[in-house]
mmCIF file of C-alpha atoms in Angstrom:
data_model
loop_
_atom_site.group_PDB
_atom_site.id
_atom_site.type_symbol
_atom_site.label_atom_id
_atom_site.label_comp_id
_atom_site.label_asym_id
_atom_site.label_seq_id
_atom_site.Cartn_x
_atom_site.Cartn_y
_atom_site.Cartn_z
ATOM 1 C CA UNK A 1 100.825 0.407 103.965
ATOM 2 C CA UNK A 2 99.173 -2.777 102.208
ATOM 3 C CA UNK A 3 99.992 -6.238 103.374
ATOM 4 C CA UNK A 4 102.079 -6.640 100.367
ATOM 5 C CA UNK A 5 104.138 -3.445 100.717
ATOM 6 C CA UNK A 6 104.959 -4.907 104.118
ATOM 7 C CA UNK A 7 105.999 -8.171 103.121
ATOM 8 C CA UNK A 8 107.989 -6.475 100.548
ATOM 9 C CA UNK A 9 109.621 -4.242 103.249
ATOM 10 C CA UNK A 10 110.047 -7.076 106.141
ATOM 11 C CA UNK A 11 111.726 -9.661 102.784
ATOM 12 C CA UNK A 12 113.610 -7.322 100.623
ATOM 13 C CA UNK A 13 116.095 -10.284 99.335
ATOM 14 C CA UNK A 14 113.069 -12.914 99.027
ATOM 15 C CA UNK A 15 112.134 -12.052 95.246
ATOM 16 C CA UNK A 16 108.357 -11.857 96.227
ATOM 17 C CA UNK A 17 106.018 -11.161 93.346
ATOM 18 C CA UNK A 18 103.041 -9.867 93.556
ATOM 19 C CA UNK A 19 99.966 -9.898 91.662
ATOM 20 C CA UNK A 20 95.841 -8.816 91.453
ATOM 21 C CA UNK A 21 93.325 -10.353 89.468
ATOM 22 C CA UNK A 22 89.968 -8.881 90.995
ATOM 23 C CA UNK A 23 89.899 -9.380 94.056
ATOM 24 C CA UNK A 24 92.654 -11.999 94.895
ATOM 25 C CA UNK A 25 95.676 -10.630 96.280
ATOM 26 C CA UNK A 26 98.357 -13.071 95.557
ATOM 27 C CA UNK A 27 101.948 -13.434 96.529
ATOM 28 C CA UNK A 28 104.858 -15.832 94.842
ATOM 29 C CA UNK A 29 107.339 -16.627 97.275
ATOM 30 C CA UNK A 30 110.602 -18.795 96.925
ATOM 31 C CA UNK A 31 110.186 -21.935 98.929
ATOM 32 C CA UNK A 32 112.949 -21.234 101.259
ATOM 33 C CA UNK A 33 111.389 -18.423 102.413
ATOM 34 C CA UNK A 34 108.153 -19.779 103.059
ATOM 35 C CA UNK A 35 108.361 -20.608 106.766
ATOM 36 C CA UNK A 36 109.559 -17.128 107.726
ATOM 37 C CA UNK A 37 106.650 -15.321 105.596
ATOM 38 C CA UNK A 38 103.951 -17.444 106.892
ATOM 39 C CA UNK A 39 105.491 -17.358 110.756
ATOM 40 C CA UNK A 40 105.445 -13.167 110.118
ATOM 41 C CA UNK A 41 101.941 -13.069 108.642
ATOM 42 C CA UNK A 42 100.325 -15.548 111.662
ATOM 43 C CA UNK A 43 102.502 -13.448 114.277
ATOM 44 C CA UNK A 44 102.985 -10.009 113.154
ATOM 45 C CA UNK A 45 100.097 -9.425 110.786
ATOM 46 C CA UNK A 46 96.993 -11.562 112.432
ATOM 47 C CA UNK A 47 96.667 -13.829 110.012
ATOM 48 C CA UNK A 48 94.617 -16.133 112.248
ATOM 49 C CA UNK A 49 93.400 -18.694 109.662
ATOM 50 C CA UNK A 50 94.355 -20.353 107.210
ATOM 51 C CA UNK A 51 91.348 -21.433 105.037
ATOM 52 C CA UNK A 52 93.108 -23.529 102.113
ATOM 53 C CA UNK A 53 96.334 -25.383 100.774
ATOM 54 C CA UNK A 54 96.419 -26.726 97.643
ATOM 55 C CA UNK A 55 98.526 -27.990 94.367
ATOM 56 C CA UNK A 56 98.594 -27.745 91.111
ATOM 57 C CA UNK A 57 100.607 -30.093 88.517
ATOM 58 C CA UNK A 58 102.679 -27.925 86.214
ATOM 59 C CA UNK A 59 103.748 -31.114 84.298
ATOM 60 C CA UNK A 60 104.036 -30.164 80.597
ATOM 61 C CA UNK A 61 102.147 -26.677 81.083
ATOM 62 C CA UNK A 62 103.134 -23.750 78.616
ATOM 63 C CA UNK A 63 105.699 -21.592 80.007
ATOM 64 C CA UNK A 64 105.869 -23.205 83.445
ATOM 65 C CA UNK A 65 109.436 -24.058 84.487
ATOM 66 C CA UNK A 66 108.498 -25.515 88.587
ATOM 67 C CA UNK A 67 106.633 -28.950 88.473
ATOM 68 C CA UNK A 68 104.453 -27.926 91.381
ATOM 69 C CA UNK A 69 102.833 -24.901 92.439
ATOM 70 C CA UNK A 70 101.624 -25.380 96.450
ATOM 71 C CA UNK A 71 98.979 -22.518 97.275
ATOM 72 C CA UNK A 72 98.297 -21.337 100.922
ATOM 73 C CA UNK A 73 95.253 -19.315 100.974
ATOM 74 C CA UNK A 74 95.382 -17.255 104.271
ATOM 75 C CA UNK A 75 92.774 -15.112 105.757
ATOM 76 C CA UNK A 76 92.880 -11.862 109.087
ATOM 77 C CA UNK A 77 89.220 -12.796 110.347
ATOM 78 C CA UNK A 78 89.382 -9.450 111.975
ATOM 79 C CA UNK A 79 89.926 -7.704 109.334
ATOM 80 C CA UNK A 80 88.775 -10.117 106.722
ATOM 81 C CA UNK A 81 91.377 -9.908 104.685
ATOM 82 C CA UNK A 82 92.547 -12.429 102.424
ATOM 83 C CA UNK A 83 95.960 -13.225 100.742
ATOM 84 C CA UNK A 84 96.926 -16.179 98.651
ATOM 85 C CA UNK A 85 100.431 -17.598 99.123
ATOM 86 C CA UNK A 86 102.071 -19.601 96.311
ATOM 87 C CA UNK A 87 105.514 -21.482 95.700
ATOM 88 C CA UNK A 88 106.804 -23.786 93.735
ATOM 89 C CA UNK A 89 108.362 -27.098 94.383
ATOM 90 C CA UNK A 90 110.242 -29.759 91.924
ATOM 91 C CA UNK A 91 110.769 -33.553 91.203
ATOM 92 C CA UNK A 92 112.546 -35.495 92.407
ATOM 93 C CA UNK A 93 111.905 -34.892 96.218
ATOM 94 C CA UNK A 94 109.391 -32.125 96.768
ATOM 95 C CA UNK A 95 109.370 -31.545 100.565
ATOM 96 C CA UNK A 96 108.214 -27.697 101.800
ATOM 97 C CA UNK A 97 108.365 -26.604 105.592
ATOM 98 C CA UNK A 98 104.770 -27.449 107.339
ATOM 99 C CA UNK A 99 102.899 -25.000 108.400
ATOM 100 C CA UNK A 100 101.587 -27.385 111.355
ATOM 101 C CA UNK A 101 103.503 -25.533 113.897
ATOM 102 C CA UNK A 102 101.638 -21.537 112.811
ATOM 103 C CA UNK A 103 97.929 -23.162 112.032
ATOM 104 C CA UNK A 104 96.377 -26.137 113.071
ATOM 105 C CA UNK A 105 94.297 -26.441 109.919
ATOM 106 C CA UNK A 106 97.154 -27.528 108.128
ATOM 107 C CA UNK A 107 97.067 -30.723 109.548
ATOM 108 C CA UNK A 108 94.223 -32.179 107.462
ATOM 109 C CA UNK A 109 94.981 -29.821 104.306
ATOM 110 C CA UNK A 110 98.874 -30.958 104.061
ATOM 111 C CA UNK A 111 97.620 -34.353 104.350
ATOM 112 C CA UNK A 112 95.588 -33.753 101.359
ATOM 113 C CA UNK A 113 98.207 -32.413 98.971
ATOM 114 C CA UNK A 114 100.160 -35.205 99.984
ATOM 115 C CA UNK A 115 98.126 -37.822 99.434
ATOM 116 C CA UNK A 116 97.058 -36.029 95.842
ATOM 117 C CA UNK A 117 100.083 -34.875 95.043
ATOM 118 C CA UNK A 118 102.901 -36.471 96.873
ATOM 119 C CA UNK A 119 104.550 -33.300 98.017
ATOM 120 C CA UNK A 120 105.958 -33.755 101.460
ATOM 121 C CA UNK A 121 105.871 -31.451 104.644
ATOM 122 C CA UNK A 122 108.380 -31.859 106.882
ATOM 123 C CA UNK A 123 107.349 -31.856 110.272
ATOM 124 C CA UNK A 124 103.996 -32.846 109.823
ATOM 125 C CA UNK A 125 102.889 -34.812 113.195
ATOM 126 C CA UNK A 126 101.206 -37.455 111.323
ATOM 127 C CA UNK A 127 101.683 -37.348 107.519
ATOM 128 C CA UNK A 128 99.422 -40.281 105.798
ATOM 129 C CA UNK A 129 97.674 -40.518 103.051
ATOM 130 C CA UNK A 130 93.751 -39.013 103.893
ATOM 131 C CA UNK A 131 91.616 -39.856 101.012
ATOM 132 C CA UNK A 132 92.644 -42.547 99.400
ATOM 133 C CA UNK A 133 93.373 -46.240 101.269
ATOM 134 C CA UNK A 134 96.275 -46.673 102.955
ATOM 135 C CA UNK A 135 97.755 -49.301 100.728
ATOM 136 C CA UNK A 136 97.179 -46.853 97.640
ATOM 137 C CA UNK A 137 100.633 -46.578 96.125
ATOM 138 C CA UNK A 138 100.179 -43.901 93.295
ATOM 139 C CA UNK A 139 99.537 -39.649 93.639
ATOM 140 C CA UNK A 140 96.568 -39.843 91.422
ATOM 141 C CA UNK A 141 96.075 -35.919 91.074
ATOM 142 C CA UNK A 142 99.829 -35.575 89.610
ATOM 143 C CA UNK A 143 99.573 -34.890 85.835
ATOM 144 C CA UNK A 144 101.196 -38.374 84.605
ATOM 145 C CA UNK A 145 98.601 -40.742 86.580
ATOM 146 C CA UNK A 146 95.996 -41.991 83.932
ATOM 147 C CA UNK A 147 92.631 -41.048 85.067
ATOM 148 C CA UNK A 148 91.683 -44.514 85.431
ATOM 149 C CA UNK A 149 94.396 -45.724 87.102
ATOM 150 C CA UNK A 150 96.947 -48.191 87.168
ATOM 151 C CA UNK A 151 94.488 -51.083 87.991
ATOM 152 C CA UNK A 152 94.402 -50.299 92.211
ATOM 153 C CA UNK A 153 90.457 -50.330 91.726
ATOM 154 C CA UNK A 154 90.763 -54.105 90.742
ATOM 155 C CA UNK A 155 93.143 -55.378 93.165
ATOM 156 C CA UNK A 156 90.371 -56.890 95.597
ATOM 157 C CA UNK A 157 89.380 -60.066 96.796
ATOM 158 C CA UNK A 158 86.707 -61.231 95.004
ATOM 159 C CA UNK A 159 83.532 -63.123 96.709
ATOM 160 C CA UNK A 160 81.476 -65.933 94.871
ATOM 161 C CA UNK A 161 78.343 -66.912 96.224
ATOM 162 C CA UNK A 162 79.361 -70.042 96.924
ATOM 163 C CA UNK A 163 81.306 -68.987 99.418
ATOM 164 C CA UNK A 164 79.555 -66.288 101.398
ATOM 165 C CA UNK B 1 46.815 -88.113 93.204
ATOM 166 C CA UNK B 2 43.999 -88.109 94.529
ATOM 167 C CA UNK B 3 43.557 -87.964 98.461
ATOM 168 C CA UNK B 4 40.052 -87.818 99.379
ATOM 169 C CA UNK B 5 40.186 -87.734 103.304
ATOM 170 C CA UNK B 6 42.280 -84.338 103.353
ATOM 171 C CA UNK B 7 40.242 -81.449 104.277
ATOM 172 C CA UNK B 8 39.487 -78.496 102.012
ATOM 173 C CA UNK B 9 41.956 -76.280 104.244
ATOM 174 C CA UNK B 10 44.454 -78.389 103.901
ATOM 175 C CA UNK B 11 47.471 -77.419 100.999
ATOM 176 C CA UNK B 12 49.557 -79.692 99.571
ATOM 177 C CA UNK B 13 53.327 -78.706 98.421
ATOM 178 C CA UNK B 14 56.654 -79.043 98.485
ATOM 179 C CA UNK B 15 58.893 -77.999 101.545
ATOM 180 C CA UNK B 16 61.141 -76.003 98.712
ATOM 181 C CA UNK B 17 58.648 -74.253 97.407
ATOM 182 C CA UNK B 18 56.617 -73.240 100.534
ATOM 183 C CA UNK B 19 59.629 -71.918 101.905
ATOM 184 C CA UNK B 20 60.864 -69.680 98.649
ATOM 185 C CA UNK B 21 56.909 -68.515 98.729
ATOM 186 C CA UNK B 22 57.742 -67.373 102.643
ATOM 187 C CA UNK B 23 60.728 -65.743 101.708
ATOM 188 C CA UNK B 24 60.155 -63.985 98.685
ATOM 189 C CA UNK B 25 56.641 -62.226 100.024
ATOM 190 C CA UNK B 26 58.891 -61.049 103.069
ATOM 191 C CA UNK B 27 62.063 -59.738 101.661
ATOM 192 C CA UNK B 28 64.437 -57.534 104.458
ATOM 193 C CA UNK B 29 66.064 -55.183 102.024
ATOM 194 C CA UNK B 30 69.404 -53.548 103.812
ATOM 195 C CA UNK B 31 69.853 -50.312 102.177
ATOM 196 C CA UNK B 32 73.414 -49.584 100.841
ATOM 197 C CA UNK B 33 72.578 -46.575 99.822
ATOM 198 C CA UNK B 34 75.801 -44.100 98.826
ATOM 199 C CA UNK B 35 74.375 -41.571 96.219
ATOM 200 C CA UNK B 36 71.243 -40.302 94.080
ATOM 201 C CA UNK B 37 70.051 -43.760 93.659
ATOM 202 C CA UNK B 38 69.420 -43.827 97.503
ATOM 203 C CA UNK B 39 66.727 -41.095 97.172
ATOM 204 C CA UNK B 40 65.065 -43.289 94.886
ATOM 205 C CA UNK B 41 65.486 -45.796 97.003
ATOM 206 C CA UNK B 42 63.888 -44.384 99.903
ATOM 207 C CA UNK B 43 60.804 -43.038 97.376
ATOM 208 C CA UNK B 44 59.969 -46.969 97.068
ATOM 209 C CA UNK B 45 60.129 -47.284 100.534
ATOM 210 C CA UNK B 46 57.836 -44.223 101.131
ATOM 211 C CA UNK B 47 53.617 -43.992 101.001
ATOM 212 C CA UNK B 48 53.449 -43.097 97.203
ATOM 213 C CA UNK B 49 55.203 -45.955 95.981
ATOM 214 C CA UNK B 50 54.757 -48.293 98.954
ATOM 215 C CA UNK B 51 56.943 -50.997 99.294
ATOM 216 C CA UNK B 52 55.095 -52.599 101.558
ATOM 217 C CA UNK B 53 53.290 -53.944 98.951
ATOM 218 C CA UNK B 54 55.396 -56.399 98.663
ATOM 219 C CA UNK B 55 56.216 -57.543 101.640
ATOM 220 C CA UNK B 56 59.794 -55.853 101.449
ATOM 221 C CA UNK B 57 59.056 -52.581 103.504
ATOM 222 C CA UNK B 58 61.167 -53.298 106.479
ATOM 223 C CA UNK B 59 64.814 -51.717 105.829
ATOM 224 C CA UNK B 60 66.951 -52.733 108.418
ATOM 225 C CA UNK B 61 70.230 -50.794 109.116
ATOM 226 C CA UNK B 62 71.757 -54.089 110.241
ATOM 227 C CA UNK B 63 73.224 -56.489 108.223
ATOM 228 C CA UNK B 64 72.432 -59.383 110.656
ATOM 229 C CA UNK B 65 68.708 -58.201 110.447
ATOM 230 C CA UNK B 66 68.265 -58.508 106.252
ATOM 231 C CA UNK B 67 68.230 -60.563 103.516
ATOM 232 C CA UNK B 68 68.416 -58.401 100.415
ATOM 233 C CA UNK B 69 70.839 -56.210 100.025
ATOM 234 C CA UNK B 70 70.289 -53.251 97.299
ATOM 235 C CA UNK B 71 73.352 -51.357 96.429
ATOM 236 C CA UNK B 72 72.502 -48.076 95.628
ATOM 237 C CA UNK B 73 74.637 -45.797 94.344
ATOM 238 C CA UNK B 74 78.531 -45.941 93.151
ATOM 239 C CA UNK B 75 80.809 -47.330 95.706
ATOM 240 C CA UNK B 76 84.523 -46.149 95.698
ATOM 241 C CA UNK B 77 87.639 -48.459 96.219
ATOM 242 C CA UNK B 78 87.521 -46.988 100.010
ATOM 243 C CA UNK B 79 84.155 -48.415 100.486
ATOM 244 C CA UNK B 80 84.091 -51.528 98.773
ATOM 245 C CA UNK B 81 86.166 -53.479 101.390
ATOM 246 C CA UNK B 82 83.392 -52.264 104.141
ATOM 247 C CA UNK B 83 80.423 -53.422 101.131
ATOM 248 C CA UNK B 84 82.408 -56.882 101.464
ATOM 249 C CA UNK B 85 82.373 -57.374 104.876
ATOM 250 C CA UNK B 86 78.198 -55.938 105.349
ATOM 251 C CA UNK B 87 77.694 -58.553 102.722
ATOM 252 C CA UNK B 88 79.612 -61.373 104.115
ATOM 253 C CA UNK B 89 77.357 -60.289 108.180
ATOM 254 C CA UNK B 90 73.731 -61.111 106.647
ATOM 255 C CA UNK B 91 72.660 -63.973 106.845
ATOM 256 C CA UNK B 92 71.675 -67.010 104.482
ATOM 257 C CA UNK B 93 69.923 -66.930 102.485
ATOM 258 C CA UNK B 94 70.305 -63.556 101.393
ATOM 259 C CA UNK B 95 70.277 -61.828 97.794
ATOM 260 C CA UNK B 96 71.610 -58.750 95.990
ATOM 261 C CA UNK B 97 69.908 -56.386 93.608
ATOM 262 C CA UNK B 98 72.985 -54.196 92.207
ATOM 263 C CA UNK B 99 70.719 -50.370 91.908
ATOM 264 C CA UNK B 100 71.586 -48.089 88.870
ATOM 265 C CA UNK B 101 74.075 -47.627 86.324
ATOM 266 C CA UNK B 102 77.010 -46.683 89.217
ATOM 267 C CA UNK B 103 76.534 -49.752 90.939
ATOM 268 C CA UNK B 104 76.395 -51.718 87.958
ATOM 269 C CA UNK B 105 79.129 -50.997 85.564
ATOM 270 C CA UNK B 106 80.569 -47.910 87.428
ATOM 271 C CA UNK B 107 78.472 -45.919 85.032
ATOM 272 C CA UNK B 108 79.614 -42.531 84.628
ATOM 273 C CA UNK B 109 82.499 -42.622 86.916
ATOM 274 C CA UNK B 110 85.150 -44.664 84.731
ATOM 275 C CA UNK B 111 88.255 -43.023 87.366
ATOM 276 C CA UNK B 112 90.788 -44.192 89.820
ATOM 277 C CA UNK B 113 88.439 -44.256 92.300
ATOM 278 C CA UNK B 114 85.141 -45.950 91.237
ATOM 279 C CA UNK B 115 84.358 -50.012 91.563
ATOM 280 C CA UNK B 116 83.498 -50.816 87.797
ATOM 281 C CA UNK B 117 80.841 -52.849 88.973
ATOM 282 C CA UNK B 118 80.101 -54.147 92.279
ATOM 283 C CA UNK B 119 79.661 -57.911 90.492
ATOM 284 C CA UNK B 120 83.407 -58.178 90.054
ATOM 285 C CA UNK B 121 83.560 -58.756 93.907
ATOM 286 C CA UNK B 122 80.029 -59.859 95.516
ATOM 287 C CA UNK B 123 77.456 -61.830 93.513
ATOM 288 C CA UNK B 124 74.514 -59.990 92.149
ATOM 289 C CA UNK B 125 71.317 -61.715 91.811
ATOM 290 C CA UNK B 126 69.208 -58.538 89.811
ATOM 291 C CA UNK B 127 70.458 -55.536 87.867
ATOM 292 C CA UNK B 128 68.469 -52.902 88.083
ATOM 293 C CA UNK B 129 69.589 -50.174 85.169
ATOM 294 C CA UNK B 130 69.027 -46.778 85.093
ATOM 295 C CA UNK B 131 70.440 -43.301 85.842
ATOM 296 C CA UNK B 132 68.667 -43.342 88.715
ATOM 297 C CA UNK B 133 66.005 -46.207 88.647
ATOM 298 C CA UNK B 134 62.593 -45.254 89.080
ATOM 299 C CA UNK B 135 60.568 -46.573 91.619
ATOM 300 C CA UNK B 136 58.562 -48.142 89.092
ATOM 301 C CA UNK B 137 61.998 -49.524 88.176
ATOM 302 C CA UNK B 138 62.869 -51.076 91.065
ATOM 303 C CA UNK B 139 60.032 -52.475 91.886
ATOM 304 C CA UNK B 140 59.990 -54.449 88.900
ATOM 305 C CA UNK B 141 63.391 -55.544 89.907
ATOM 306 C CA UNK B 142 62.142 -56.706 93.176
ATOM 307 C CA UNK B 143 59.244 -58.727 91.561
ATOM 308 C CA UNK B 144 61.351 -59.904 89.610
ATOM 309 C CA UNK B 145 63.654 -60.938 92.295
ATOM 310 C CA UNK B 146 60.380 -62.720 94.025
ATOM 311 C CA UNK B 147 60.015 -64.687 90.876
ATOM 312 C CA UNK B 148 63.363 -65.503 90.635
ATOM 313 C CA UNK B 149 63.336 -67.126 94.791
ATOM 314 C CA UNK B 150 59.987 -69.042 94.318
ATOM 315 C CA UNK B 151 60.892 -70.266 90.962
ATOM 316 C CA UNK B 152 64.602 -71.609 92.005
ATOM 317 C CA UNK B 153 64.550 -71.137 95.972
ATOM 318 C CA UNK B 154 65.082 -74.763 97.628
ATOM 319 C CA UNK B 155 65.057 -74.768 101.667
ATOM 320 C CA UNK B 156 68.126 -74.745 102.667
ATOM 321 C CA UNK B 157 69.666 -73.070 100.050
ATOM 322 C CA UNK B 158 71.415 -75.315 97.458
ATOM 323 C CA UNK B 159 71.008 -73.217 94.410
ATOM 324 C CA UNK B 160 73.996 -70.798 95.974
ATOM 325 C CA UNK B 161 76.318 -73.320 96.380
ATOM 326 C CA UNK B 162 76.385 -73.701 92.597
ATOM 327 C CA UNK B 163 77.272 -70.499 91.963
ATOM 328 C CA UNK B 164 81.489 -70.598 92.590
ATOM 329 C CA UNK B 165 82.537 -68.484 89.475
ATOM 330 C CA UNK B 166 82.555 -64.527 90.430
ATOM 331 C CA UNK B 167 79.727 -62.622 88.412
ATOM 332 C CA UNK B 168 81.799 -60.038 86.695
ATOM 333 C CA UNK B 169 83.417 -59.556 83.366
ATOM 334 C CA UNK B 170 86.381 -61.756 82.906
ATOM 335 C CA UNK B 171 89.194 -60.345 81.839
ATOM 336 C CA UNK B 172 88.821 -61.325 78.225
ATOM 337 C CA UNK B 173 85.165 -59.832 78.093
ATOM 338 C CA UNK B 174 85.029 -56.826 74.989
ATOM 339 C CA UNK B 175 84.097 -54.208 77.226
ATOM 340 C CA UNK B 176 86.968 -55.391 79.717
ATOM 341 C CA UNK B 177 89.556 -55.373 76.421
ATOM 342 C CA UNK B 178 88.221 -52.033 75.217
ATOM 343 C CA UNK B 179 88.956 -50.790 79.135
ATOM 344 C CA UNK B 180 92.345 -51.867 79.208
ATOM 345 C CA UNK B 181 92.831 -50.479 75.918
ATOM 346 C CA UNK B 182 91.942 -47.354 76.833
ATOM 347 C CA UNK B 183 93.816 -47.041 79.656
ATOM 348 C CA UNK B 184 96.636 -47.915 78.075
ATOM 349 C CA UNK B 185 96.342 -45.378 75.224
ATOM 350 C CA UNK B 186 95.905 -42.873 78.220
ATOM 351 C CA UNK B 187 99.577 -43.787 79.941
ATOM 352 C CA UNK B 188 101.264 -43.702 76.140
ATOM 353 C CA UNK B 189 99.923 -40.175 75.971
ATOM 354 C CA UNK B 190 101.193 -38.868 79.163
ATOM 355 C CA UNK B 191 104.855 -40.955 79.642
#
């Protein structure tokens, strides 16, 4: 039985959709039933690590009806298989279950999307902003943040020779 | 004037100028090197080029041990506070050469992210264009530099204290308008 077939079997009332395009394997899931899927794959089916989360902005994309797609890529070293995990979250208050508590790695990654994308994780030890400055107020990877910003690269002291 | 019991080894000058002559023929560049202009960078430094030729081979790692600093390379908003601070530990009298078209204007990298210029927040003595510089290139810049100390250099350093006005565009500059324009158009699009 394929990995999918058995997350069909284990979430019968979940909705899960799945998909091939070459060689990626990927599965939609609801975000409510995130946390169980990801708990069954780490526990049951030795999914030991999880390589990769990341967003995407759906903002004004044909055909999309979610504003954010969050994608867990998740690999079985033994076996070296690889699944990616995808669900979507919306405006106003995007929060998804963390996956701190199942993979260590998420720590860093969840930071990430937050900081890009300003999608929350709840229960996250230590959820600040990783790339960008601390005081940084804006999620510049979300669709509707100009490329060049809203002036944040200007905002610094400024030193004269004079007085240096 | 003539002062006919001086002997032949003996120089007259000013105190200014023999002091701007020391310092320019001994230049202690600190290498703020963050991207491809840094490999350039380090090809001046290295045999075929050869620095040392000017007196300015001696890269220090140290802020407190330099007097020119090059900024090579773009510098990001995360960086530019710890540029700042590097700048603020070296010692007078010190100088800046700003190192390729990143460092100068932002160059290619007009985003969130990017300093448009290091000038808008630490003076800038020498631009040195270029996408990256050549050697050649900067090595020109750093004559130039030299020329620039002996020619306004004064002892203990007077000629800085003029300059109280930050080096960057001002807000009213064309290519500052034409940014904000821009930018602008860019957030009508997408709200």
């Amino acid at each position: 039985m394929s990995t999918e077939e058995t997350l069909q079997s284990k979430f019968p009332a979940a909705g899960l959709k799945c998909s091939q395009f070459r060689d990626n394997r990927r599965v939609v899931v609801p975000a409510e039933s995130l946390q169980p899927l990801l708990a069954f794959m780490k526990g049951d089916l030795g999914f030991d690590f999880l390589a990769e989360i990341t967003a995407v902005d759906y903002l004004e994309y044909e055909g999309a009806t979610d504003r954010f797609g969050v994608v867990y890529v998740v690999v079985n070293t033994k076996t070296g298989e690889r699944l990616v995990i995808k669900t979507f979250v919306n405006d106003p208050d995007p929060v998804l279950p963390s996956a701190y508590s199942l993979w260590k790695s998420a720590d860093w990654l969840e930071r990430e999307v937050y900081d890009m994308f300003g999608i929350k994780f709840s229960g996250h030890p230590d959820l600040r902003r990783i790339l960008t400055p601390d005081e940084f107020s804006a999620y510049p990877l979300r669709k509707d943040y100009p490329l060049k910003g809203r002036g944040e690269r200007h905002n610094f002291p400024v030193i004269t020779r004079a007085d240096s | 004037m003539a002062m006919k019991d001086v002997p032949d080894n003996i120089f007259m000058t000013q105190l200014d100028a023999a002091a701007s002559w020391a310092r320019a023929n001994s230049l202690w560049p600190m290498p703020f090197a963050t991207a491809c202009c840094g490999i350039e960078l380090m090809a001046t430094a290295s045999s075929r080029f050869d620095l040392a030729r000017f007196g300015a081979e001696v890269m220090r790692f140290s802020p407190r041990q330099c007097d020119l600093m090059i900024v090579a390379g773009r510098v990001v908003m995360k960086m530019l506070p710890v540029l700042q601070r590097i700048w603020l530990q070296m010692p007078e009298p010190k100088w800046c050469i700003s190192m390729g078209a990143c460092a100068c204007t932002g160059g290619v990298f007009d985003t969130y992210a990017v300093v448009q210029g290091v000038d808008r927040f630490i003076p800038v003595d020498l631009y040195v264009p270029g996408c990256p510089p050549r050697p050649e290139q900067l090595m020109a810049g750093i004559i130039a530099l030299q020329d620039k100390i002996k020619h306004g250099g004064t002892l203990n350093g007077t000629e800085f204290g003029k300059r109280t006005q930050p080096m960057g565009p001002t807000p009213y500059d064309l290519d500052e308008l034409i940014r904000i324009r821009e930018a602008n158009e860019q957030l009508v699009s997408l709200n």
